[in-house]
Coordinates of C-alpha atoms and ligand atoms in Angstrom, one line a residue:
X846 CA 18.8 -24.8 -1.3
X847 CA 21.3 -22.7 -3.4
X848 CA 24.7 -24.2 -4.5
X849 CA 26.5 -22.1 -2.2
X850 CA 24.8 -23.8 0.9
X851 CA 25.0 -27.3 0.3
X852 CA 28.5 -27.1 -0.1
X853 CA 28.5 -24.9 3.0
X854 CA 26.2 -27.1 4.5
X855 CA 27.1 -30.8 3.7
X856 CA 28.5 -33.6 5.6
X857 CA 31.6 -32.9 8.1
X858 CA 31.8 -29.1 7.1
X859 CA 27.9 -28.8 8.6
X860 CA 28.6 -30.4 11.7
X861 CA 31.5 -28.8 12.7
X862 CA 29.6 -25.8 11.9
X863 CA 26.8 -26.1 14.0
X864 CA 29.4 -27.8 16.7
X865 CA 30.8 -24.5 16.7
X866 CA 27.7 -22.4 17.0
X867 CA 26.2 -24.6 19.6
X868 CA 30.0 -24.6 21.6
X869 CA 29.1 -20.5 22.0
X870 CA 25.6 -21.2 22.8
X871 CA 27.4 -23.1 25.5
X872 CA 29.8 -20.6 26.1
X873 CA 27.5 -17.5 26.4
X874 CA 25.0 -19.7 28.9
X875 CA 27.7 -20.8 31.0
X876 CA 29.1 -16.9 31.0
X877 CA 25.3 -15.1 32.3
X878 CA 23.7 -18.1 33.3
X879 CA 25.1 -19.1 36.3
X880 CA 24.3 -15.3 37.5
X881 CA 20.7 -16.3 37.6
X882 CA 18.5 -19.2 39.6
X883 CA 15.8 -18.3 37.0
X884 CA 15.4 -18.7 33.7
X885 CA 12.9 -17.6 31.5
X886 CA 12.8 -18.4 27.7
X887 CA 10.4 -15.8 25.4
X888 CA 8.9 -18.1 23.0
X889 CA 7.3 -16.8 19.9
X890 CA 6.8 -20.2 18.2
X891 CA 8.6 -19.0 15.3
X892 CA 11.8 -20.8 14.1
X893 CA 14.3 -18.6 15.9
X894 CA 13.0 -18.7 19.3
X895 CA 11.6 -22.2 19.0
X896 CA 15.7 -23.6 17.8
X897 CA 16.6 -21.5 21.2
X898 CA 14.1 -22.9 23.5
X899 CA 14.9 -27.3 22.1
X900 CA 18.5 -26.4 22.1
X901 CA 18.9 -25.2 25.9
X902 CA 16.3 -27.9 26.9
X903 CA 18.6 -30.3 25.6
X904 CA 21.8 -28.6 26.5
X905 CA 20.2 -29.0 30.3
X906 CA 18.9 -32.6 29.6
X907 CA 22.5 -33.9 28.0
X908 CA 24.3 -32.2 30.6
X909 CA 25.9 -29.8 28.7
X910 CA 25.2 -26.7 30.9
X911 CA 23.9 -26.7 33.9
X912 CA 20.2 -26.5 34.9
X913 CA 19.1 -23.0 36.7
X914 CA 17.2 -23.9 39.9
X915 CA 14.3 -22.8 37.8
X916 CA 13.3 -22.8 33.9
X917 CA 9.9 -21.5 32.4
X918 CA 9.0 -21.1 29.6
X919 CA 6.7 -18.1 28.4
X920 CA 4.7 -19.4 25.0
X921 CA 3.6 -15.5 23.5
X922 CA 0.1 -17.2 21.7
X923 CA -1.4 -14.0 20.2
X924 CA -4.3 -15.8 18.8
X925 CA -3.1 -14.9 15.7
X926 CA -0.2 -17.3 14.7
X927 CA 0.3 -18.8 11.6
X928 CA -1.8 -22.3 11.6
X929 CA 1.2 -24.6 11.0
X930 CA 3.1 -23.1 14.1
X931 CA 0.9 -23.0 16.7
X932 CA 0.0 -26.5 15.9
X933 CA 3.8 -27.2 16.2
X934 CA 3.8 -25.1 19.0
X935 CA 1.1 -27.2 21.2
X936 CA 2.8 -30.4 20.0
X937 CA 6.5 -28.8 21.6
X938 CA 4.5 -27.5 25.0
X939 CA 3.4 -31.3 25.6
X940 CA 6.8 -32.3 25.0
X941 CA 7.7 -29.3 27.6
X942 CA 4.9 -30.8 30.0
X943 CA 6.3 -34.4 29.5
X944 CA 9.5 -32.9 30.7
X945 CA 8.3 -31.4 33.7
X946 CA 9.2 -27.8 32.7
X947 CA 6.9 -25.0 33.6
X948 CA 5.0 -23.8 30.7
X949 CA 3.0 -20.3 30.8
X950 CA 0.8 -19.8 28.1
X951 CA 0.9 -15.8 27.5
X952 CA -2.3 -14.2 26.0
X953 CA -3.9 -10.8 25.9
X954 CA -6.5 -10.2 28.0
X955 CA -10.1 -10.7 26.0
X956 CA -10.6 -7.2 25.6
X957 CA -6.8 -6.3 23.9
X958 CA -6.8 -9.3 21.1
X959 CA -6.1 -8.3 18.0
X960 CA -9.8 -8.9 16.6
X961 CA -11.9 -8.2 19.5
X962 CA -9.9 -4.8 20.0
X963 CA -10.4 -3.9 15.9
X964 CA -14.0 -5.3 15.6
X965 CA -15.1 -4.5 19.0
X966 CA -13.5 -1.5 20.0
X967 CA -13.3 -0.2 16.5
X968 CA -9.5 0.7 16.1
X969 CA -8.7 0.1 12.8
X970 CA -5.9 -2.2 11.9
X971 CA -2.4 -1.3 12.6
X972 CA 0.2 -0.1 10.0
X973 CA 3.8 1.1 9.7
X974 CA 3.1 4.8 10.0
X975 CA 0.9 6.1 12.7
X976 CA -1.1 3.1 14.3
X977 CA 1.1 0.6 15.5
X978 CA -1.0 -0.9 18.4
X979 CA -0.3 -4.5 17.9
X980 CA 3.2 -6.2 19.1
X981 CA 3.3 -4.4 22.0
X982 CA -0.2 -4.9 22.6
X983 CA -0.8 -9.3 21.7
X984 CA 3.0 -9.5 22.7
X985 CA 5.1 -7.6 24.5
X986 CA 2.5 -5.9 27.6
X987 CA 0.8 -9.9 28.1
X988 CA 5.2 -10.8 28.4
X989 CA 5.6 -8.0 30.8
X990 CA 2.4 -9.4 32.7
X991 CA 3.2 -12.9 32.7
X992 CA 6.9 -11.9 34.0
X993 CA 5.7 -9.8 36.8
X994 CA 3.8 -12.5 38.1
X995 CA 6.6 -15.3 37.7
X996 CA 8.7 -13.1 39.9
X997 CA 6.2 -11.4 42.5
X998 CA 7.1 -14.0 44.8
X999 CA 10.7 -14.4 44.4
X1000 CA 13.3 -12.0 45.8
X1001 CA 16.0 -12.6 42.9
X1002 CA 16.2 -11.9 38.8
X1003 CA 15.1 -13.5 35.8
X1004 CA 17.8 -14.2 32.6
X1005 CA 15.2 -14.0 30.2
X1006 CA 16.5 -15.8 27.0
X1007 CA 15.0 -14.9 23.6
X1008 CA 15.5 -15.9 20.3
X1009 CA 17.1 -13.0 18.5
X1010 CA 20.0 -13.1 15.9
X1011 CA 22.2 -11.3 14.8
X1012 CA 21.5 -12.6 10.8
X1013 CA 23.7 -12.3 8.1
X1014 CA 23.7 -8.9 6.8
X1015 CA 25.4 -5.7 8.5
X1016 CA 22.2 -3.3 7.5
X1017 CA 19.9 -5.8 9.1
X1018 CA 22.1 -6.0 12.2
X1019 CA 21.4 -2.4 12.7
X1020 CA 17.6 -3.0 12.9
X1021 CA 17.5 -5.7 15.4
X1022 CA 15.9 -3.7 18.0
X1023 CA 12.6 -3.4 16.7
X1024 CA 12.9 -6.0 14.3
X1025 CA 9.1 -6.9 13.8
X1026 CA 8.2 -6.3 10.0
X1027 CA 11.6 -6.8 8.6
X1028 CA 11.8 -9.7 6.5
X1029 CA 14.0 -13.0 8.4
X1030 CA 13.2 -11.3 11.5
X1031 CA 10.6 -12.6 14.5
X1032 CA 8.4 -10.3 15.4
X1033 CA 8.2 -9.7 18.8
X1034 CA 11.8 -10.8 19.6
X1035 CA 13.5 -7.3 19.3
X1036 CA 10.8 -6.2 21.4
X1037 CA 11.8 -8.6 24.3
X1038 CA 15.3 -8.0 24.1
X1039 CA 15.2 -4.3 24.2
X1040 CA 12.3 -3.6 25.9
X1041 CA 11.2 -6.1 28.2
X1042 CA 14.2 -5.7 31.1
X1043 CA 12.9 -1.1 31.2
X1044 CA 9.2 -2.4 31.6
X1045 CA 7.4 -0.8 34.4
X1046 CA 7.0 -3.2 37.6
X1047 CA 9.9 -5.7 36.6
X1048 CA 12.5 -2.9 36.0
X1049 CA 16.1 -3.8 37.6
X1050 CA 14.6 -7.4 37.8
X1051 CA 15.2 -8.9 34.2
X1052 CA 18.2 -9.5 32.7
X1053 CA 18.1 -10.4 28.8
X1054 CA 20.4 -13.3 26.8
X1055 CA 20.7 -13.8 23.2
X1056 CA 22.3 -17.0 23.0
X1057 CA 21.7 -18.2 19.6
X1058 CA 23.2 -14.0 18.6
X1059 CA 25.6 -15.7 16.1
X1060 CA 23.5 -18.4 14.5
X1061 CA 23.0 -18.4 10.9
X1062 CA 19.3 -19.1 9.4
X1063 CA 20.7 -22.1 7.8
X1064 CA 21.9 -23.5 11.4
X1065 CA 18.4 -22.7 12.3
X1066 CA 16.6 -24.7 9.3
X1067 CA 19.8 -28.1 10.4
X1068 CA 18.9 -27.8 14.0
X1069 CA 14.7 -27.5 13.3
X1070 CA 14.7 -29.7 11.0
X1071 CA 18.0 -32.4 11.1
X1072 CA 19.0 -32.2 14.6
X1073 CA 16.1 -31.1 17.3
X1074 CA 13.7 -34.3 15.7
X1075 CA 16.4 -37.1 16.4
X1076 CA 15.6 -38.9 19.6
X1077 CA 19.6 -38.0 20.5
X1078 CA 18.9 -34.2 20.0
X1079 CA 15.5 -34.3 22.4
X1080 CA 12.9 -35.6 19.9
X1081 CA 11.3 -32.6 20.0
X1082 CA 8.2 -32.0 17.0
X1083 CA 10.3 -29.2 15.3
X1084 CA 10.6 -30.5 11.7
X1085 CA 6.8 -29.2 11.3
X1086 CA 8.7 -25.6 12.2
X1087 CA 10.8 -25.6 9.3
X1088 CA 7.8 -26.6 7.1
X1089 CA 5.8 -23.7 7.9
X1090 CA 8.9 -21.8 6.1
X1091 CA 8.4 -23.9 3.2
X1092 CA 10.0 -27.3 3.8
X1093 CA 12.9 -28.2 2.1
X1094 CA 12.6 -25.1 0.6
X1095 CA 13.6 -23.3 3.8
X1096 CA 16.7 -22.5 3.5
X1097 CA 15.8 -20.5 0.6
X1098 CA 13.9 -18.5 2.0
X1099 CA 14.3 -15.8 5.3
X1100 CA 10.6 -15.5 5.5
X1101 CA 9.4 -13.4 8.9
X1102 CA 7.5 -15.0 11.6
X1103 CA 4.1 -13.1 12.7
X1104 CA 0.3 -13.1 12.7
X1105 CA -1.1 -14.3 9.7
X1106 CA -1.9 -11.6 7.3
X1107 CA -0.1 -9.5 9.3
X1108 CA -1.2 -6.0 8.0
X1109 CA 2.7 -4.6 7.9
X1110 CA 4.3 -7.0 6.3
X1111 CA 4.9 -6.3 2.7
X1112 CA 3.5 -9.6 1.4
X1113 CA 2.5 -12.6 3.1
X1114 CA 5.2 -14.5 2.3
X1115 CA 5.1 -17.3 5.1
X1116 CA 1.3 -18.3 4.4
X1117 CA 2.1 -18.0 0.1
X1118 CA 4.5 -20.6 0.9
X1119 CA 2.6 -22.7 3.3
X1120 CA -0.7 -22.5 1.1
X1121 CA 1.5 -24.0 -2.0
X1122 CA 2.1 -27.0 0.0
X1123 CA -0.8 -29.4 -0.9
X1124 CA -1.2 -30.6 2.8
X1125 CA -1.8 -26.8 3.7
X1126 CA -3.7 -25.9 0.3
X1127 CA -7.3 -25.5 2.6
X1128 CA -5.4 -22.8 4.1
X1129 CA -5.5 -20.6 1.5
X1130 CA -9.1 -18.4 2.4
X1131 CA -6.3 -16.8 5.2
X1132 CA -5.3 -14.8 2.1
X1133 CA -8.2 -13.1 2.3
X1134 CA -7.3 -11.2 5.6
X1135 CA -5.3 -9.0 4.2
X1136 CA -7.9 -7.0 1.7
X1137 CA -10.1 -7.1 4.7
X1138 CA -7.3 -5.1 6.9
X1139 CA -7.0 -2.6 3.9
X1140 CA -10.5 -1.7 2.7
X1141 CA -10.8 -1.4 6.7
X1142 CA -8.5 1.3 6.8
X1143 CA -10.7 3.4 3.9
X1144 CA -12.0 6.5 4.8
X1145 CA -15.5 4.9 3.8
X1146 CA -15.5 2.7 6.9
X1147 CA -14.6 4.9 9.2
X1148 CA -15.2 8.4 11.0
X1149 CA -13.9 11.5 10.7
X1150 CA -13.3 14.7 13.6
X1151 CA -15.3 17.4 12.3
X1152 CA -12.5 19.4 12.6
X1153 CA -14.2 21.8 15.5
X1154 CA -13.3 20.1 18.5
X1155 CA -11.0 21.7 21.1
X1156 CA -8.6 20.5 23.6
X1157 CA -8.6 20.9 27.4
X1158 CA -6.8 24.2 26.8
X1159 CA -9.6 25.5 24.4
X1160 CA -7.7 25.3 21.4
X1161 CA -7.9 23.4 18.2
X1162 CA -6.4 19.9 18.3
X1163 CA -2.9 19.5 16.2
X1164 CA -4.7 17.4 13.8
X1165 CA -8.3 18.4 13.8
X1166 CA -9.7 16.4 10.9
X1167 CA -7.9 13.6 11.6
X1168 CA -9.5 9.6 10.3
X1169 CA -10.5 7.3 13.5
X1170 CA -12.1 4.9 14.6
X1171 CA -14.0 1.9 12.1
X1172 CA -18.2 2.7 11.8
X1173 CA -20.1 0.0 13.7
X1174 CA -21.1 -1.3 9.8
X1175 CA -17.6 -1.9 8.9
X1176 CA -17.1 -3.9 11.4
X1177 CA -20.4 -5.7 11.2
X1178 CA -18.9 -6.6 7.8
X1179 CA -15.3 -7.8 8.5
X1180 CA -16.9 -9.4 11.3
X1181 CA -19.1 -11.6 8.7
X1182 CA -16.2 -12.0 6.4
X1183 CA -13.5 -13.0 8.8
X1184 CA -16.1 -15.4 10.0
X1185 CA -16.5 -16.8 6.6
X1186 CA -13.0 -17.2 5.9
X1187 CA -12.9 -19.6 9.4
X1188 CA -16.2 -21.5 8.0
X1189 CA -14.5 -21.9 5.0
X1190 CA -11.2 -23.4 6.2
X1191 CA -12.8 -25.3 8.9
X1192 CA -15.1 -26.9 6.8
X1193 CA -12.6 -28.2 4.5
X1194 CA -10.5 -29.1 6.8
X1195 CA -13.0 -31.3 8.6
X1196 CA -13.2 -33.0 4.9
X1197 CA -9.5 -34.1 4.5
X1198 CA -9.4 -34.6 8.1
X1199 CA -6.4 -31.7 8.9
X1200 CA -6.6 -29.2 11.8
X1201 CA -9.0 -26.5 11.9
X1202 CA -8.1 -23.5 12.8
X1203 CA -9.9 -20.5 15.0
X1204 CA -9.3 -16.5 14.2
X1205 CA -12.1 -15.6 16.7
X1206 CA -13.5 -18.2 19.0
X1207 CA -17.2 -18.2 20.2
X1208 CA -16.1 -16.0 23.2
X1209 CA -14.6 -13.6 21.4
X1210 CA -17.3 -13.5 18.9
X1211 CA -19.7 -12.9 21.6
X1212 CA -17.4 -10.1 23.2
X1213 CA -17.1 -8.7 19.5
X1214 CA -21.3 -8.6 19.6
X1215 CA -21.3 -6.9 22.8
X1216 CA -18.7 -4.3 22.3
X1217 CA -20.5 -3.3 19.2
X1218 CA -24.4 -3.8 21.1
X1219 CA -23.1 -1.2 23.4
X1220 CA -21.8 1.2 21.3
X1221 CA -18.2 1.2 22.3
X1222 CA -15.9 3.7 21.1
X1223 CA -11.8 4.7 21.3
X1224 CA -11.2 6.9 23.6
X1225 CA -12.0 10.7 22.3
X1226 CA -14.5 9.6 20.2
X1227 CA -18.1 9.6 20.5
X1228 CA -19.5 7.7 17.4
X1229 CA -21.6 10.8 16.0
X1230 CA -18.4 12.3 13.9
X1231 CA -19.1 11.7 10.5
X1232 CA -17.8 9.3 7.8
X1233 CA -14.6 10.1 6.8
X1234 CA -15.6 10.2 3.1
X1235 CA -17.7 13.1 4.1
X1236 CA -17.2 16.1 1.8
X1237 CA -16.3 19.2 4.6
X1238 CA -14.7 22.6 4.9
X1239 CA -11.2 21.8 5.5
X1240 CA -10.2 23.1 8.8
X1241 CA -6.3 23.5 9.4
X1242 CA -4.8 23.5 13.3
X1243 CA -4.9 26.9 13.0
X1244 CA -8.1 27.3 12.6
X1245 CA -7.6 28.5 9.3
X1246 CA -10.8 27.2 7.8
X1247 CA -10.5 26.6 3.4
X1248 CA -14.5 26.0 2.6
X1249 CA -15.6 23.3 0.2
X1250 CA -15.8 23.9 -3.2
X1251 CA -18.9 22.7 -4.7
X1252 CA -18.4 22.7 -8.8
Ligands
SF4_374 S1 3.2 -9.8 13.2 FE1 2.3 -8.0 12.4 S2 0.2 -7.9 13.2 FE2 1.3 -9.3 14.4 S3 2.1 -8.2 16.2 FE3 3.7 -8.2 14.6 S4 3.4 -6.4 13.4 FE4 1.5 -6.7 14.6

C-alpha cells in the first residue's frame, strides 16, 4: 500500500468512503431493481464480480434492498481459472448453497474448452490479432446458454448484474466494453455488459446493471478482504480473493483476472504474484503455459494452405497462404507437456498437503485422444496441407504467383 492510500484509506475516512459507495450500490439497485422479479448476477470469480455478488447477497440478507422474487447466480468456470480463485470460488458457492440461493455452474460444452478445442480440434491458441476464439467461446456463448434456459420458462426479464467498473483512469473508461486483456480489468465482464442483453434467443429479455460502476479497486481489496469475511458483513470466504492479487499487497497492484497463462495478456502478472507467495510456490510449473501457447503458434507446428485452393466462386481465397490449424504432433506434444506441468503441481501439492489443481481432466484427456485418433480438423482444412515452415512459391490473392528462390 502506497502512502497516498492509507491515508485515503485509514480509519473514519475509509468507512465513510465505502459507506458512500455502498449507499449508491443501494441507490442504483433500488432505481432498476425493482423493474425486475429476476435477478441474475454474472460471476467470474474474479475480485470485481465476486465484491458484487457478497455485497448484494448481504444487501438482501441485512435488509438493505429488497430481495427480487428470484436471485441466481451464474458461476462462468472456464476450466481455466486461476487455482487460488476457483478454490475461493467453490468455498463462496457453498456459502451460496447454505443460503438457499440458486447457483448455476456455467461451462463450455466438452467439445469448446479451451484445451480440448486447441489439442483436439487443432486451433491454435488465441491472440490479440486475428484468432480471438476464447472469451466468447469458455465465457460469454456457455452465459448466453445458461441464460436462455433460466428464462425459457418464465414470461418476464432478467436484470443481469455484473461486475464491471468504471476504474480510475479516463483512457481506461473508454475501453470498458471489451475490457478482457486490459490490465485491472475482468475478463469476460465487458463482454456481459455489452453483449449479453443483443445475444440471439434472449434478445429484448435481459436487462444489464453495473452496480459497483463507481467503485474504486481499493474499495474492492476493503470490502474482499476487511468487510465481506466479518460475520456482520455475511462471512463470506473472500479474503482468499484478495490473496490471489497478492495479499496485502493488493492494493498495489490492478492485476487482471483471467485464465491462467492467458495467451493475451502481456505478462502473467496474477500467477507471478501468487507463485511468490510461499503457500502457492508449488504453483509455479503454471508458468510454463505460456511458452507452450507460443511455440504452438510457430509455423513449425502447424499447416499451411498451399496457396491453390479456390472458393465457391472459383476464385483464389483473400489470403491463400494463410497458417492454420496445429499438426496432430504438436499437439501430441503440448498435450504431454501440459500434462506434465499438472503431474508436477499435483504431486507436490499432495506433499505439502495443498489443493491440486486440474488443466485437463481424465475426460477431457480422453476427448483430446479421440479428437486427434480421428483425425479431426477446423473447418476448411483437410490435414494434408503442408507444414507451414514449408519453403513454397509464394502465391498472392491475385494469383500472382513469385516462385522460390533456391540460392
Ligand atoms: S483470460 Fe485470456 S485466455 Fe481466458 S478467455 Fe480471456 S482472453 Fe481468453
Amino acid at each position: 500500500m502506497n502512502k497516498n492510500q492509507i491515508d485515503i484509506f485509514s480509519g473514519v475516512s475509509a468507512r465513510l468512503q465505502m459507506t458512500d459507495a455502498i449507499e449508491l450500490t443501494k441507490q442504483s439497485l433500488q432505481a432498476h431493481g425493482a423493474e425486475h422479479d429476476h435477478w441474475g448476477i454474472a460471476w467470474s470469480g474474479g475480485k470485481d464480480s465476486s465484491a458484487t455478488l457478497t455485497l448484494i447477497v448481504w444487501m438482501i440478507e441485512s435488509g438493505m434492498i429488497q430481495a427480487p422474487k428470484k436471485l441466481s447466480v451464474f458461476y462462468a468456470d472456464t476450466r481455466m481459472e486461476l487455482p487460488p480463485l476457483s478454490i475461493a470460488a467453490y468455498q463462496i458457492i457453498d456459502e451460496l448453497k447454505e443460503r438457499d440461493i440458486d447457483v448455476q455452474i456455467v461451462m463450455a460444452p466438452m467439445d469448446k474448452r479451451f484445451m480440448v478445442y486447441m489439442l483436439g480440434r487443432g486451433v491454435p491458441p488465441p491472440n490479440n490479432n486475428t484468432l480471438r476464439w476464447c472469451t466468447r467461446q469458455i465465457k460469454i456463448d456457455p452465459m448466453q446458454d445458461s441464460l436462455a434456459e433460466a428464462i425459457a420458462d418464465y414470461d418476464g426479464s432478467i436484470l443481469m448484474i455484473t461486475g464491471v467498473r468504471q476504474g480510475e483512469s479516463a483512457i481506461r473508461d473508454q475501453r470498458i466494453t471489451m475490457s478482457c486483456g486490459k490490465d485491472g480489468a475482468e475478463c469476460g465482464q465487458g463482454w456481459y455488459q455489452e453483449v449479453l442483453p443483443h445475444a440471439k434467443g434472449i434478445r429484448g429479455r435481459v436487462a444489464t446493471l453495473a452496480p459497483l460502476l463507481h467503485w474504486r479497486v481499493c474499495h474492492i481489496w476493503e470490502w474482499l478482504k476487511h468487510w465481506a469475511p466479518q460475520a456482520d458483513f455475511g462471512d463470506w470466504s473472500t479474503a482468499a480473493i484478495a490473496d490471489a492479487y497478492g495479499g496485502d499487497e493488493a492494493e498495489e497492484l490492478s492485476a487482471r483476472t483471467g485464465c491462467v497463462g492467458c495467451p493475451l495478456a502481456q505478462e502473467d502478472k496474477a500467477l507471478d504474484t501468487v507463485i511468490a507467495m510461499k503457500r502457492w510456490a508449488y504453483l509455479a510449473p503454471l508458468k510454463r503455459l505460456r511458452g507452450i501457447y507460443r511455440a504452438l503458434r510457430e509455423p513449425h507446428n502447424r499447416l499451411r494452405k498451399p496457396g491453390t485452393d479456390r472458393n465457391k466462386n472459383g476464385s483464389l481465397e483473400t489470403n491463400p497462404q494463410r497458417m492454420g490449424p496445429l499438426t496432430m504432433e504438436a499437439r501430441q506434444w503440448a498435450l504431454k507437456e501440459i500434462l506434465s506441468i499438472q503431474d508436477e503441481v499435483n504431486q507436490e501439492a499432495l506433499f505439502q498437503n495443498r489443493p491440486a489443481i486440474s488443466l485437463i481432466n481424465e475426460r477431457e484427456e480422453v476427448r483430446i485422444r479421440d479428437l486427434i485418433g480421428s483425425n479431426t480438423w477446423p473447418n476448411k482444412w483437410r490435414g494434408d496441407e503442408p507444414r507451414a515452415d514449408t519453403a513454397m512459391d509464394l502465391i498472392m490473392a491475385e494469383g500472382i504467383v513469385q516462385p522460390l528462390l533456391i540460392a
